[in-house]
Amino acid sequence: MTNPGNAIQIRNLQEKGLRIAWQYKKYLGESQLDGQRDSKHEYSNEFDLRKPLERHFINGPRIDCVSIQDCPDLSTLRDRCATFLSQFPRNDGSISCAGRIAIQSFCAPQCAYSNMEWDMLSFIRYLKSMVRSSNSVAIITFPPLLSPSFCKRWQHMADTLLSVKAIQGFLPMKTRNWHNSSPVTRIWLAF
């Protein structure tokens, strides 16, 4: 024979579980409807690093993707960054909008100023000071071809430094031969 008190407790627990499941289902249904109403691009945590990101996902009024091929020298690059970052002055109040600037393969061999290490360090110091005086973030990627001492200087200047290593077997043959091993790209982020 079952104790009537235990039966009531079991029924209350089952009702509570059903109530939680109903609320969860209600929440999921509402969030899916909200997602269908807005036609905005949502962020995704599923990335395929073998493919380049489509440019229309990263272009916008608050994002500037700088190509080293567009800037023949560091003064042109500095002027372009200064012009973009001046749009996002740091106010004492809240952050209304933030800018993002990305420079890919900053001192790659195809870069005209790749052998001017001290000039590149000076540019990075300048960019970092501009970023700190504005509501913006800068991301610079660079290949592993730099001298060890130069890499150490960059590491000390960076707010955040990440190393990304390619997965073996997923690189085109020409990329593997160029790097002689699996390539590593270091990414510097300044806040």
Short mmCIF file of N, CA and C in Angstrom, two decimals:
data_model
loop_
_atom_site.label_atom_id
_atom_site.label_comp_id
_atom_site.label_asym_id
_atom_site.label_seq_id
_atom_site.Cartn_x
_atom_site.Cartn_y
_atom_site.Cartn_z
N MET A 1 0.82 -1.18 0.00
CA MET A 1 0.00 0.00 0.00
C MET A 1 0.87 1.25 0.00
N THR A 2 0.51 2.20 -0.81
CA THR A 2 1.27 3.43 -0.95
C THR A 2 0.78 4.45 0.05
N ASN A 3 1.73 5.19 0.60
CA ASN A 3 1.42 6.25 1.54
C ASN A 3 0.81 7.42 0.77
N PRO A 4 -0.37 7.93 1.20
CA PRO A 4 -1.01 9.03 0.46
C PRO A 4 -0.15 10.29 0.42
N GLY A 5 0.66 10.53 1.45
CA GLY A 5 1.54 11.70 1.47
C GLY A 5 2.60 11.62 0.39
N ASN A 6 3.16 10.40 0.20
CA ASN A 6 4.16 10.21 -0.85
C ASN A 6 3.56 10.38 -2.23
N ALA A 7 2.34 9.91 -2.43
CA ALA A 7 1.67 10.03 -3.73
C ALA A 7 1.45 11.51 -4.08
N ILE A 8 1.10 12.30 -3.09
CA ILE A 8 0.88 13.74 -3.33
C ILE A 8 2.20 14.42 -3.69
N GLN A 9 3.27 14.03 -2.99
CA GLN A 9 4.59 14.62 -3.27
C GLN A 9 5.05 14.26 -4.69
N ILE A 10 4.84 13.01 -5.07
CA ILE A 10 5.24 12.56 -6.41
C ILE A 10 4.45 13.31 -7.47
N ARG A 11 3.14 13.47 -7.26
CA ARG A 11 2.31 14.19 -8.21
C ARG A 11 2.73 15.66 -8.31
N ASN A 12 3.07 16.29 -7.18
CA ASN A 12 3.53 17.68 -7.20
C ASN A 12 4.83 17.83 -7.99
N LEU A 13 5.75 16.86 -7.80
CA LEU A 13 7.01 16.89 -8.54
C LEU A 13 6.77 16.73 -10.04
N GLN A 14 5.85 15.83 -10.41
CA GLN A 14 5.55 15.63 -11.83
C GLN A 14 4.92 16.89 -12.43
N GLU A 15 4.01 17.54 -11.68
CA GLU A 15 3.39 18.77 -12.17
C GLU A 15 4.42 19.87 -12.33
N LYS A 16 5.35 19.94 -11.38
CA LYS A 16 6.41 20.95 -11.45
C LYS A 16 7.28 20.71 -12.69
N GLY A 17 7.61 19.45 -12.95
CA GLY A 17 8.40 19.12 -14.13
C GLY A 17 7.67 19.47 -15.42
N LEU A 18 6.37 19.19 -15.46
CA LEU A 18 5.58 19.54 -16.63
C LEU A 18 5.50 21.05 -16.81
N ARG A 19 5.38 21.78 -15.71
CA ARG A 19 5.30 23.23 -15.76
C ARG A 19 6.61 23.81 -16.32
N ILE A 20 7.74 23.27 -15.88
CA ILE A 20 9.03 23.74 -16.38
C ILE A 20 9.17 23.42 -17.86
N ALA A 21 8.76 22.21 -18.26
CA ALA A 21 8.85 21.83 -19.67
C ALA A 21 7.95 22.72 -20.52
N TRP A 22 6.76 23.06 -20.03
CA TRP A 22 5.85 23.92 -20.78
C TRP A 22 6.45 25.31 -20.93
N GLN A 23 7.03 25.84 -19.85
CA GLN A 23 7.64 27.17 -19.93
C GLN A 23 8.83 27.16 -20.89
N TYR A 24 9.60 26.10 -20.87
CA TYR A 24 10.74 25.99 -21.77
C TYR A 24 10.26 25.94 -23.22
N LYS A 25 9.21 25.16 -23.46
CA LYS A 25 8.66 25.06 -24.81
C LYS A 25 8.10 26.41 -25.25
N LYS A 26 7.45 27.10 -24.33
CA LYS A 26 6.90 28.42 -24.63
C LYS A 26 8.04 29.38 -24.98
N TYR A 27 9.13 29.35 -24.21
CA TYR A 27 10.28 30.21 -24.46
C TYR A 27 10.90 29.92 -25.82
N LEU A 28 11.09 28.64 -26.14
CA LEU A 28 11.68 28.28 -27.43
C LEU A 28 10.79 28.72 -28.58
N GLY A 29 9.50 28.56 -28.43
CA GLY A 29 8.58 28.97 -29.48
C GLY A 29 8.63 30.46 -29.73
N GLU A 30 8.68 31.26 -28.66
CA GLU A 30 8.74 32.71 -28.80
C GLU A 30 10.06 33.16 -29.41
N SER A 31 11.15 32.54 -29.00
CA SER A 31 12.46 32.96 -29.53
C SER A 31 12.58 32.61 -31.01
N GLN A 32 11.97 31.48 -31.42
CA GLN A 32 12.03 31.12 -32.83
C GLN A 32 11.20 32.08 -33.66
N LEU A 33 10.06 32.52 -33.12
CA LEU A 33 9.25 33.49 -33.84
C LEU A 33 9.97 34.82 -33.96
N ASP A 34 10.65 35.25 -32.88
CA ASP A 34 11.42 36.49 -32.93
C ASP A 34 12.51 36.40 -33.98
N GLY A 35 13.17 35.27 -34.06
CA GLY A 35 14.23 35.07 -35.04
C GLY A 35 13.71 35.11 -36.47
N GLN A 36 12.46 34.65 -36.68
CA GLN A 36 11.90 34.66 -38.02
C GLN A 36 11.45 36.05 -38.42
N ARG A 37 11.03 36.88 -37.42
CA ARG A 37 10.60 38.23 -37.73
C ARG A 37 11.76 39.10 -38.17
N ASP A 38 12.90 38.99 -37.50
CA ASP A 38 14.08 39.77 -37.85
C ASP A 38 14.84 39.06 -38.96
N SER A 39 15.18 39.80 -39.98
CA SER A 39 15.94 39.18 -41.07
C SER A 39 17.43 39.49 -40.92
N LYS A 40 17.90 39.72 -39.70
CA LYS A 40 19.30 40.03 -39.45
C LYS A 40 20.13 38.75 -39.50
N HIS A 41 21.42 38.92 -39.82
CA HIS A 41 22.35 37.79 -39.77
C HIS A 41 22.70 37.54 -38.32
N GLU A 42 22.56 36.32 -37.88
CA GLU A 42 22.92 35.95 -36.52
C GLU A 42 24.35 35.45 -36.50
N TYR A 43 25.00 35.63 -35.36
CA TYR A 43 26.36 35.10 -35.22
C TYR A 43 26.29 33.58 -35.11
N SER A 44 27.31 32.95 -35.58
CA SER A 44 27.36 31.50 -35.57
C SER A 44 28.65 31.04 -34.91
N ASN A 45 28.58 29.91 -34.25
CA ASN A 45 29.80 29.35 -33.67
C ASN A 45 30.33 28.20 -34.51
N GLU A 46 29.81 28.04 -35.71
CA GLU A 46 30.27 26.99 -36.61
C GLU A 46 31.10 27.63 -37.71
N PHE A 47 32.40 27.44 -37.65
CA PHE A 47 33.30 28.06 -38.60
C PHE A 47 34.05 27.00 -39.39
N ASP A 48 34.22 27.25 -40.65
CA ASP A 48 35.06 26.41 -41.49
C ASP A 48 36.28 27.25 -41.85
N LEU A 49 37.38 27.02 -41.17
CA LEU A 49 38.56 27.84 -41.34
C LEU A 49 39.29 27.56 -42.65
N ARG A 50 38.82 26.57 -43.39
CA ARG A 50 39.45 26.28 -44.69
C ARG A 50 38.96 27.24 -45.76
N LYS A 51 37.86 27.93 -45.52
CA LYS A 51 37.29 28.83 -46.51
C LYS A 51 37.42 30.27 -46.03
N PRO A 52 37.69 31.20 -46.94
CA PRO A 52 37.74 32.61 -46.52
C PRO A 52 36.33 33.11 -46.21
N LEU A 53 36.25 34.05 -45.29
CA LEU A 53 34.97 34.65 -44.94
C LEU A 53 34.52 35.55 -46.08
N GLU A 54 33.26 35.45 -46.44
CA GLU A 54 32.75 36.27 -47.53
C GLU A 54 32.77 37.73 -47.11
N ARG A 55 33.20 38.59 -48.00
CA ARG A 55 33.43 40.00 -47.69
C ARG A 55 32.16 40.71 -47.23
N HIS A 56 30.99 40.36 -47.74
CA HIS A 56 29.78 41.07 -47.36
C HIS A 56 29.41 40.84 -45.89
N PHE A 57 29.97 39.80 -45.26
CA PHE A 57 29.72 39.58 -43.84
C PHE A 57 30.57 40.49 -42.96
N ILE A 58 31.71 40.95 -43.50
CA ILE A 58 32.59 41.75 -42.66
C ILE A 58 32.63 43.22 -43.07
N ASN A 59 32.02 43.58 -44.18
CA ASN A 59 31.98 44.99 -44.58
C ASN A 59 30.82 45.68 -43.89
N GLY A 60 31.01 46.91 -43.57
CA GLY A 60 29.96 47.69 -42.96
C GLY A 60 30.52 49.05 -42.58
N PRO A 61 29.65 49.93 -42.12
CA PRO A 61 30.10 51.29 -41.80
C PRO A 61 31.03 51.36 -40.59
N ARG A 62 31.01 50.36 -39.72
CA ARG A 62 31.84 50.39 -38.52
C ARG A 62 33.00 49.41 -38.58
N ILE A 63 33.24 48.83 -39.73
CA ILE A 63 34.32 47.85 -39.89
C ILE A 63 35.17 48.26 -41.08
N ASP A 64 36.47 48.25 -40.90
CA ASP A 64 37.38 48.54 -42.01
C ASP A 64 38.39 47.40 -42.12
N CYS A 65 38.36 46.70 -43.22
CA CYS A 65 39.32 45.62 -43.49
C CYS A 65 40.39 46.17 -44.41
N VAL A 66 41.57 46.33 -43.87
CA VAL A 66 42.66 46.96 -44.61
C VAL A 66 43.51 45.88 -45.26
N SER A 67 43.75 46.04 -46.54
CA SER A 67 44.62 45.13 -47.26
C SER A 67 45.98 45.79 -47.41
N ILE A 68 47.04 45.03 -47.18
CA ILE A 68 48.38 45.59 -47.32
C ILE A 68 48.68 45.94 -48.77
N GLN A 69 47.94 45.35 -49.70
CA GLN A 69 48.16 45.63 -51.12
C GLN A 69 47.57 46.98 -51.52
N ASP A 70 46.61 47.50 -50.72
CA ASP A 70 46.02 48.80 -51.00
C ASP A 70 46.87 49.96 -50.49
N CYS A 71 47.82 49.68 -49.62
CA CYS A 71 48.64 50.72 -49.01
C CYS A 71 50.11 50.50 -49.38
N PRO A 72 50.64 51.32 -50.28
CA PRO A 72 52.01 51.10 -50.74
C PRO A 72 53.08 51.37 -49.69
N ASP A 73 52.76 52.20 -48.69
CA ASP A 73 53.73 52.47 -47.63
C ASP A 73 53.01 52.64 -46.29
N LEU A 74 53.79 52.72 -45.23
CA LEU A 74 53.20 52.78 -43.88
C LEU A 74 52.50 54.11 -43.60
N SER A 75 52.93 55.20 -44.22
CA SER A 75 52.25 56.48 -43.99
C SER A 75 50.84 56.45 -44.58
N THR A 76 50.66 55.82 -45.72
CA THR A 76 49.32 55.67 -46.30
C THR A 76 48.45 54.80 -45.40
N LEU A 77 49.01 53.73 -44.89
CA LEU A 77 48.28 52.85 -43.98
C LEU A 77 47.92 53.60 -42.70
N ARG A 78 48.84 54.38 -42.17
CA ARG A 78 48.60 55.16 -40.94
C ARG A 78 47.48 56.17 -41.17
N ASP A 79 47.50 56.87 -42.31
CA ASP A 79 46.46 57.85 -42.62
C ASP A 79 45.09 57.19 -42.76
N ARG A 80 45.06 56.05 -43.42
CA ARG A 80 43.78 55.35 -43.59
C ARG A 80 43.21 54.92 -42.23
N CYS A 81 44.06 54.38 -41.37
CA CYS A 81 43.61 53.96 -40.04
C CYS A 81 43.15 55.16 -39.21
N ALA A 82 43.91 56.26 -39.27
CA ALA A 82 43.55 57.46 -38.51
C ALA A 82 42.22 58.03 -38.97
N THR A 83 41.99 58.06 -40.27
CA THR A 83 40.73 58.56 -40.81
C THR A 83 39.56 57.71 -40.33
N PHE A 84 39.72 56.40 -40.38
CA PHE A 84 38.64 55.51 -39.95
C PHE A 84 38.39 55.63 -38.45
N LEU A 85 39.46 55.60 -37.64
CA LEU A 85 39.30 55.61 -36.19
C LEU A 85 38.80 56.95 -35.67
N SER A 86 38.99 58.03 -36.42
CA SER A 86 38.50 59.34 -35.97
C SER A 86 36.97 59.41 -35.97
N GLN A 87 36.32 58.48 -36.61
CA GLN A 87 34.85 58.42 -36.62
C GLN A 87 34.28 57.93 -35.29
N PHE A 88 35.13 57.39 -34.42
CA PHE A 88 34.67 56.77 -33.17
C PHE A 88 35.37 57.40 -31.97
N PRO A 89 35.10 58.70 -31.71
CA PRO A 89 35.78 59.33 -30.57
C PRO A 89 35.31 58.74 -29.26
N ARG A 90 36.21 58.70 -28.30
CA ARG A 90 35.88 58.16 -26.98
C ARG A 90 35.20 59.27 -26.18
N ASN A 91 33.96 59.03 -25.80
CA ASN A 91 33.23 59.98 -24.96
C ASN A 91 33.26 59.49 -23.53
N ASP A 92 33.05 60.40 -22.59
CA ASP A 92 33.04 60.00 -21.19
C ASP A 92 31.78 59.21 -20.82
N GLY A 93 30.75 59.30 -21.63
CA GLY A 93 29.51 58.58 -21.36
C GLY A 93 29.57 57.15 -21.83
N SER A 94 28.43 56.67 -22.26
CA SER A 94 28.35 55.28 -22.70
C SER A 94 28.89 55.12 -24.11
N ILE A 95 29.15 53.88 -24.47
CA ILE A 95 29.64 53.57 -25.81
C ILE A 95 28.42 53.42 -26.72
N SER A 96 28.26 54.37 -27.64
CA SER A 96 27.12 54.29 -28.54
C SER A 96 27.43 53.40 -29.75
N CYS A 97 28.65 53.46 -30.23
CA CYS A 97 29.05 52.59 -31.32
C CYS A 97 30.55 52.37 -31.25
N ALA A 98 30.98 51.25 -31.76
CA ALA A 98 32.40 50.90 -31.73
C ALA A 98 32.86 50.54 -33.13
N GLY A 99 34.07 50.91 -33.43
CA GLY A 99 34.65 50.59 -34.73
C GLY A 99 35.60 49.42 -34.61
N ARG A 100 35.74 48.71 -35.72
CA ARG A 100 36.68 47.58 -35.75
C ARG A 100 37.53 47.73 -37.00
N ILE A 101 38.82 47.61 -36.81
CA ILE A 101 39.74 47.69 -37.94
C ILE A 101 40.57 46.42 -37.97
N ALA A 102 40.69 45.84 -39.13
CA ALA A 102 41.44 44.58 -39.28
C ALA A 102 42.49 44.74 -40.37
N ILE A 103 43.72 44.35 -40.04
CA ILE A 103 44.81 44.37 -41.00
C ILE A 103 45.32 42.94 -41.11
N GLN A 104 45.19 42.37 -42.30
CA GLN A 104 45.55 40.96 -42.48
C GLN A 104 46.95 40.84 -43.07
N SER A 105 47.72 39.89 -42.54
CA SER A 105 49.08 39.58 -43.02
C SER A 105 49.94 40.83 -43.10
N PHE A 106 50.05 41.52 -41.97
CA PHE A 106 50.68 42.84 -41.92
C PHE A 106 52.09 42.86 -42.49
N CYS A 107 52.93 41.96 -42.13
CA CYS A 107 54.32 42.00 -42.64
C CYS A 107 54.64 40.76 -43.46
N ALA A 108 53.70 40.35 -44.28
CA ALA A 108 53.91 39.22 -45.19
C ALA A 108 54.96 39.60 -46.23
N PRO A 109 55.60 38.62 -46.85
CA PRO A 109 56.65 38.92 -47.83
C PRO A 109 56.18 39.79 -49.00
N GLN A 110 54.92 39.70 -49.39
CA GLN A 110 54.43 40.52 -50.50
C GLN A 110 54.18 41.97 -50.10
N CYS A 111 54.32 42.27 -48.82
CA CYS A 111 54.17 43.62 -48.31
C CYS A 111 55.44 44.42 -48.61
N ALA A 112 55.30 45.63 -49.13
CA ALA A 112 56.46 46.44 -49.54
C ALA A 112 57.35 46.82 -48.37
N TYR A 113 56.80 46.89 -47.18
CA TYR A 113 57.57 47.32 -46.01
C TYR A 113 57.86 46.16 -45.06
N SER A 114 57.88 44.93 -45.58
CA SER A 114 58.07 43.76 -44.73
C SER A 114 59.46 43.69 -44.11
N ASN A 115 60.44 44.35 -44.69
CA ASN A 115 61.80 44.30 -44.14
C ASN A 115 62.11 45.50 -43.24
N MET A 116 61.12 46.32 -42.94
CA MET A 116 61.31 47.52 -42.12
C MET A 116 60.72 47.27 -40.73
N GLU A 117 61.38 46.44 -39.93
CA GLU A 117 60.83 46.01 -38.64
C GLU A 117 60.55 47.17 -37.70
N TRP A 118 61.49 48.09 -37.56
CA TRP A 118 61.30 49.19 -36.61
C TRP A 118 60.19 50.13 -37.04
N ASP A 119 60.04 50.35 -38.34
CA ASP A 119 58.95 51.18 -38.83
C ASP A 119 57.60 50.51 -38.57
N MET A 120 57.55 49.20 -38.72
CA MET A 120 56.30 48.48 -38.44
C MET A 120 55.97 48.52 -36.95
N LEU A 121 56.98 48.39 -36.09
CA LEU A 121 56.74 48.51 -34.65
C LEU A 121 56.24 49.90 -34.30
N SER A 122 56.79 50.91 -34.92
CA SER A 122 56.34 52.28 -34.70
C SER A 122 54.89 52.44 -35.14
N PHE A 123 54.53 51.85 -36.27
CA PHE A 123 53.14 51.90 -36.74
C PHE A 123 52.21 51.22 -35.74
N ILE A 124 52.62 50.09 -35.21
CA ILE A 124 51.77 49.37 -34.25
C ILE A 124 51.57 50.21 -32.99
N ARG A 125 52.64 50.85 -32.50
CA ARG A 125 52.50 51.74 -31.33
C ARG A 125 51.51 52.87 -31.63
N TYR A 126 51.63 53.44 -32.82
CA TYR A 126 50.73 54.51 -33.23
C TYR A 126 49.29 54.01 -33.29
N LEU A 127 49.08 52.87 -33.92
CA LEU A 127 47.73 52.31 -34.03
C LEU A 127 47.16 52.01 -32.65
N LYS A 128 47.98 51.48 -31.77
CA LYS A 128 47.51 51.15 -30.43
C LYS A 128 47.10 52.42 -29.68
N SER A 129 47.84 53.50 -29.82
CA SER A 129 47.46 54.75 -29.15
C SER A 129 46.17 55.31 -29.75
N MET A 130 46.00 55.19 -31.07
CA MET A 130 44.75 55.64 -31.70
C MET A 130 43.56 54.82 -31.23
N VAL A 131 43.75 53.51 -31.11
CA VAL A 131 42.67 52.64 -30.65
C VAL A 131 42.28 52.98 -29.22
N ARG A 132 43.26 53.23 -28.37
CA ARG A 132 42.98 53.55 -26.97
C ARG A 132 42.26 54.88 -26.83
N SER A 133 42.44 55.80 -27.76
CA SER A 133 41.77 57.09 -27.67
C SER A 133 40.45 57.11 -28.42
N SER A 134 40.01 55.98 -28.92
CA SER A 134 38.73 55.90 -29.61
C SER A 134 37.96 54.68 -29.11
N ASN A 135 36.70 54.62 -29.48
CA ASN A 135 35.87 53.44 -29.17
C ASN A 135 36.05 52.44 -30.30
N SER A 136 37.15 51.73 -30.27
CA SER A 136 37.42 50.80 -31.37
C SER A 136 38.35 49.68 -30.92
N VAL A 137 38.45 48.71 -31.80
CA VAL A 137 39.30 47.54 -31.59
C VAL A 137 40.10 47.34 -32.88
N ALA A 138 41.36 46.94 -32.74
CA ALA A 138 42.18 46.63 -33.92
C ALA A 138 42.63 45.19 -33.84
N ILE A 139 42.62 44.54 -34.97
CA ILE A 139 43.11 43.17 -35.07
C ILE A 139 44.15 43.15 -36.19
N ILE A 140 45.32 42.65 -35.86
CA ILE A 140 46.39 42.53 -36.86
C ILE A 140 46.82 41.07 -36.90
N THR A 141 46.82 40.50 -38.09
CA THR A 141 47.35 39.14 -38.23
C THR A 141 48.70 39.24 -38.92
N PHE A 142 49.59 38.34 -38.54
CA PHE A 142 50.88 38.31 -39.21
C PHE A 142 51.37 36.88 -39.32
N PRO A 143 52.13 36.60 -40.38
CA PRO A 143 52.60 35.23 -40.63
C PRO A 143 53.76 34.87 -39.70
N PRO A 144 54.11 33.61 -39.65
CA PRO A 144 55.17 33.15 -38.74
C PRO A 144 56.58 33.39 -39.26
N LEU A 145 56.73 34.16 -40.31
CA LEU A 145 58.02 34.34 -40.94
C LEU A 145 58.89 35.40 -40.26
N LEU A 146 58.40 36.02 -39.20
CA LEU A 146 59.14 37.08 -38.53
C LEU A 146 60.27 36.51 -37.69
N SER A 147 61.25 37.35 -37.42
CA SER A 147 62.35 36.91 -36.56
C SER A 147 61.83 36.71 -35.14
N PRO A 148 62.43 35.82 -34.38
CA PRO A 148 61.97 35.57 -33.01
C PRO A 148 61.99 36.82 -32.13
N SER A 149 62.99 37.68 -32.29
CA SER A 149 63.04 38.90 -31.48
C SER A 149 61.90 39.85 -31.84
N PHE A 150 61.56 39.93 -33.12
CA PHE A 150 60.47 40.78 -33.56
C PHE A 150 59.14 40.25 -33.02
N CYS A 151 58.95 38.94 -33.06
CA CYS A 151 57.73 38.33 -32.51
C CYS A 151 57.59 38.64 -31.03
N LYS A 152 58.70 38.58 -30.29
CA LYS A 152 58.66 38.88 -28.85
C LYS A 152 58.25 40.32 -28.61
N ARG A 153 58.74 41.25 -29.42
CA ARG A 153 58.36 42.66 -29.26
C ARG A 153 56.86 42.83 -29.48
N TRP A 154 56.32 42.15 -30.50
CA TRP A 154 54.89 42.23 -30.76
C TRP A 154 54.10 41.66 -29.59
N GLN A 155 54.57 40.56 -29.06
CA GLN A 155 53.87 39.93 -27.93
C GLN A 155 53.80 40.88 -26.75
N HIS A 156 54.85 41.63 -26.50
CA HIS A 156 54.85 42.56 -25.37
C HIS A 156 53.97 43.77 -25.62
N MET A 157 53.72 44.10 -26.86
CA MET A 157 52.88 45.24 -27.18
C MET A 157 51.40 44.88 -27.23
N ALA A 158 51.09 43.63 -27.38
CA ALA A 158 49.71 43.19 -27.59
C ALA A 158 48.92 43.14 -26.30
N ASP A 159 47.63 43.43 -26.41
CA ASP A 159 46.72 43.22 -25.29
C ASP A 159 46.33 41.75 -25.21
N THR A 160 46.11 41.13 -26.36
CA THR A 160 45.79 39.71 -26.44
C THR A 160 46.52 39.13 -27.63
N LEU A 161 47.12 37.98 -27.44
CA LEU A 161 47.85 37.34 -28.53
C LEU A 161 47.38 35.90 -28.63
N LEU A 162 46.96 35.51 -29.82
CA LEU A 162 46.49 34.15 -30.06
C LEU A 162 47.35 33.52 -31.14
N SER A 163 47.61 32.24 -31.01
CA SER A 163 48.28 31.49 -32.06
C SER A 163 47.29 30.50 -32.63
N VAL A 164 47.17 30.49 -33.94
CA VAL A 164 46.25 29.59 -34.62
C VAL A 164 47.09 28.68 -35.49
N LYS A 165 46.96 27.39 -35.29
CA LYS A 165 47.74 26.42 -36.06
C LYS A 165 46.80 25.66 -36.98
N ALA A 166 47.20 25.51 -38.22
CA ALA A 166 46.38 24.82 -39.21
C ALA A 166 46.36 23.33 -38.91
N ILE A 167 45.27 22.69 -39.29
CA ILE A 167 45.11 21.25 -39.12
C ILE A 167 45.84 20.56 -40.28
N GLN A 168 46.67 19.58 -39.97
CA GLN A 168 47.41 18.87 -41.00
C GLN A 168 46.46 18.18 -41.97
N GLY A 169 46.78 18.25 -43.23
CA GLY A 169 45.98 17.56 -44.24
C GLY A 169 44.85 18.39 -44.81
N PHE A 170 44.59 19.59 -44.25
CA PHE A 170 43.50 20.41 -44.74
C PHE A 170 44.00 21.63 -45.50
N LEU A 171 45.29 21.69 -45.79
CA LEU A 171 45.84 22.83 -46.51
C LEU A 171 46.13 22.45 -47.95
N PRO A 172 45.95 23.40 -48.86
CA PRO A 172 46.36 23.13 -50.24
C PRO A 172 47.87 22.91 -50.29
N MET A 173 48.33 22.16 -51.26
CA MET A 173 49.74 21.81 -51.35
C MET A 173 50.63 23.04 -51.43
N LYS A 174 50.21 24.06 -52.19
CA LYS A 174 51.06 25.25 -52.35
C LYS A 174 51.24 25.98 -51.02
N THR A 175 50.24 25.97 -50.15
CA THR A 175 50.37 26.60 -48.84
C THR A 175 51.33 25.81 -47.97
N ARG A 176 51.24 24.49 -48.01
CA ARG A 176 52.14 23.66 -47.20
C ARG A 176 53.59 23.87 -47.61
N ASN A 177 53.85 23.92 -48.90
CA ASN A 177 55.22 24.09 -49.38
C ASN A 177 55.76 25.47 -49.02
N TRP A 178 54.93 26.47 -49.04
CA TRP A 178 55.37 27.83 -48.75
C TRP A 178 55.81 27.97 -47.30
N HIS A 179 55.11 27.32 -46.40
CA HIS A 179 55.43 27.43 -44.98
C HIS A 179 56.39 26.35 -44.49
N ASN A 180 56.65 25.32 -45.28
CA ASN A 180 57.52 24.20 -44.91
C ASN A 180 56.98 23.34 -43.78
N SER A 181 55.95 23.72 -43.15
CA SER A 181 55.30 22.92 -42.09
C SER A 181 53.91 23.50 -41.93
N SER A 182 53.22 23.10 -40.87
CA SER A 182 51.89 23.67 -40.69
C SER A 182 52.03 25.13 -40.27
N PRO A 183 51.35 26.06 -40.98
CA PRO A 183 51.53 27.47 -40.71
C PRO A 183 50.88 27.90 -39.40
N VAL A 184 51.44 28.91 -38.80
CA VAL A 184 50.90 29.51 -37.59
C VAL A 184 50.71 30.98 -37.88
N THR A 185 49.56 31.51 -37.55
CA THR A 185 49.31 32.94 -37.68
C THR A 185 49.06 33.49 -36.29
N ARG A 186 49.77 34.52 -35.95
CA ARG A 186 49.54 35.16 -34.66
C ARG A 186 48.61 36.33 -34.88
N ILE A 187 47.69 36.54 -33.94
CA ILE A 187 46.70 37.59 -34.07
C ILE A 187 46.83 38.53 -32.88
N TRP A 188 46.97 39.80 -33.14
CA TRP A 188 47.09 40.78 -32.07
C TRP A 188 45.79 41.56 -31.98
N LEU A 189 45.23 41.66 -30.80
CA LEU A 189 44.01 42.42 -30.60
C LEU A 189 44.31 43.56 -29.63
N ALA A 190 43.93 44.75 -29.96
CA ALA A 190 44.12 45.89 -29.06
C ALA A 190 42.76 46.42 -28.66
N PHE A 191 42.60 46.70 -27.39
CA PHE A 191 41.33 47.23 -26.91
C PHE A 191 41.49 48.66 -26.45
#
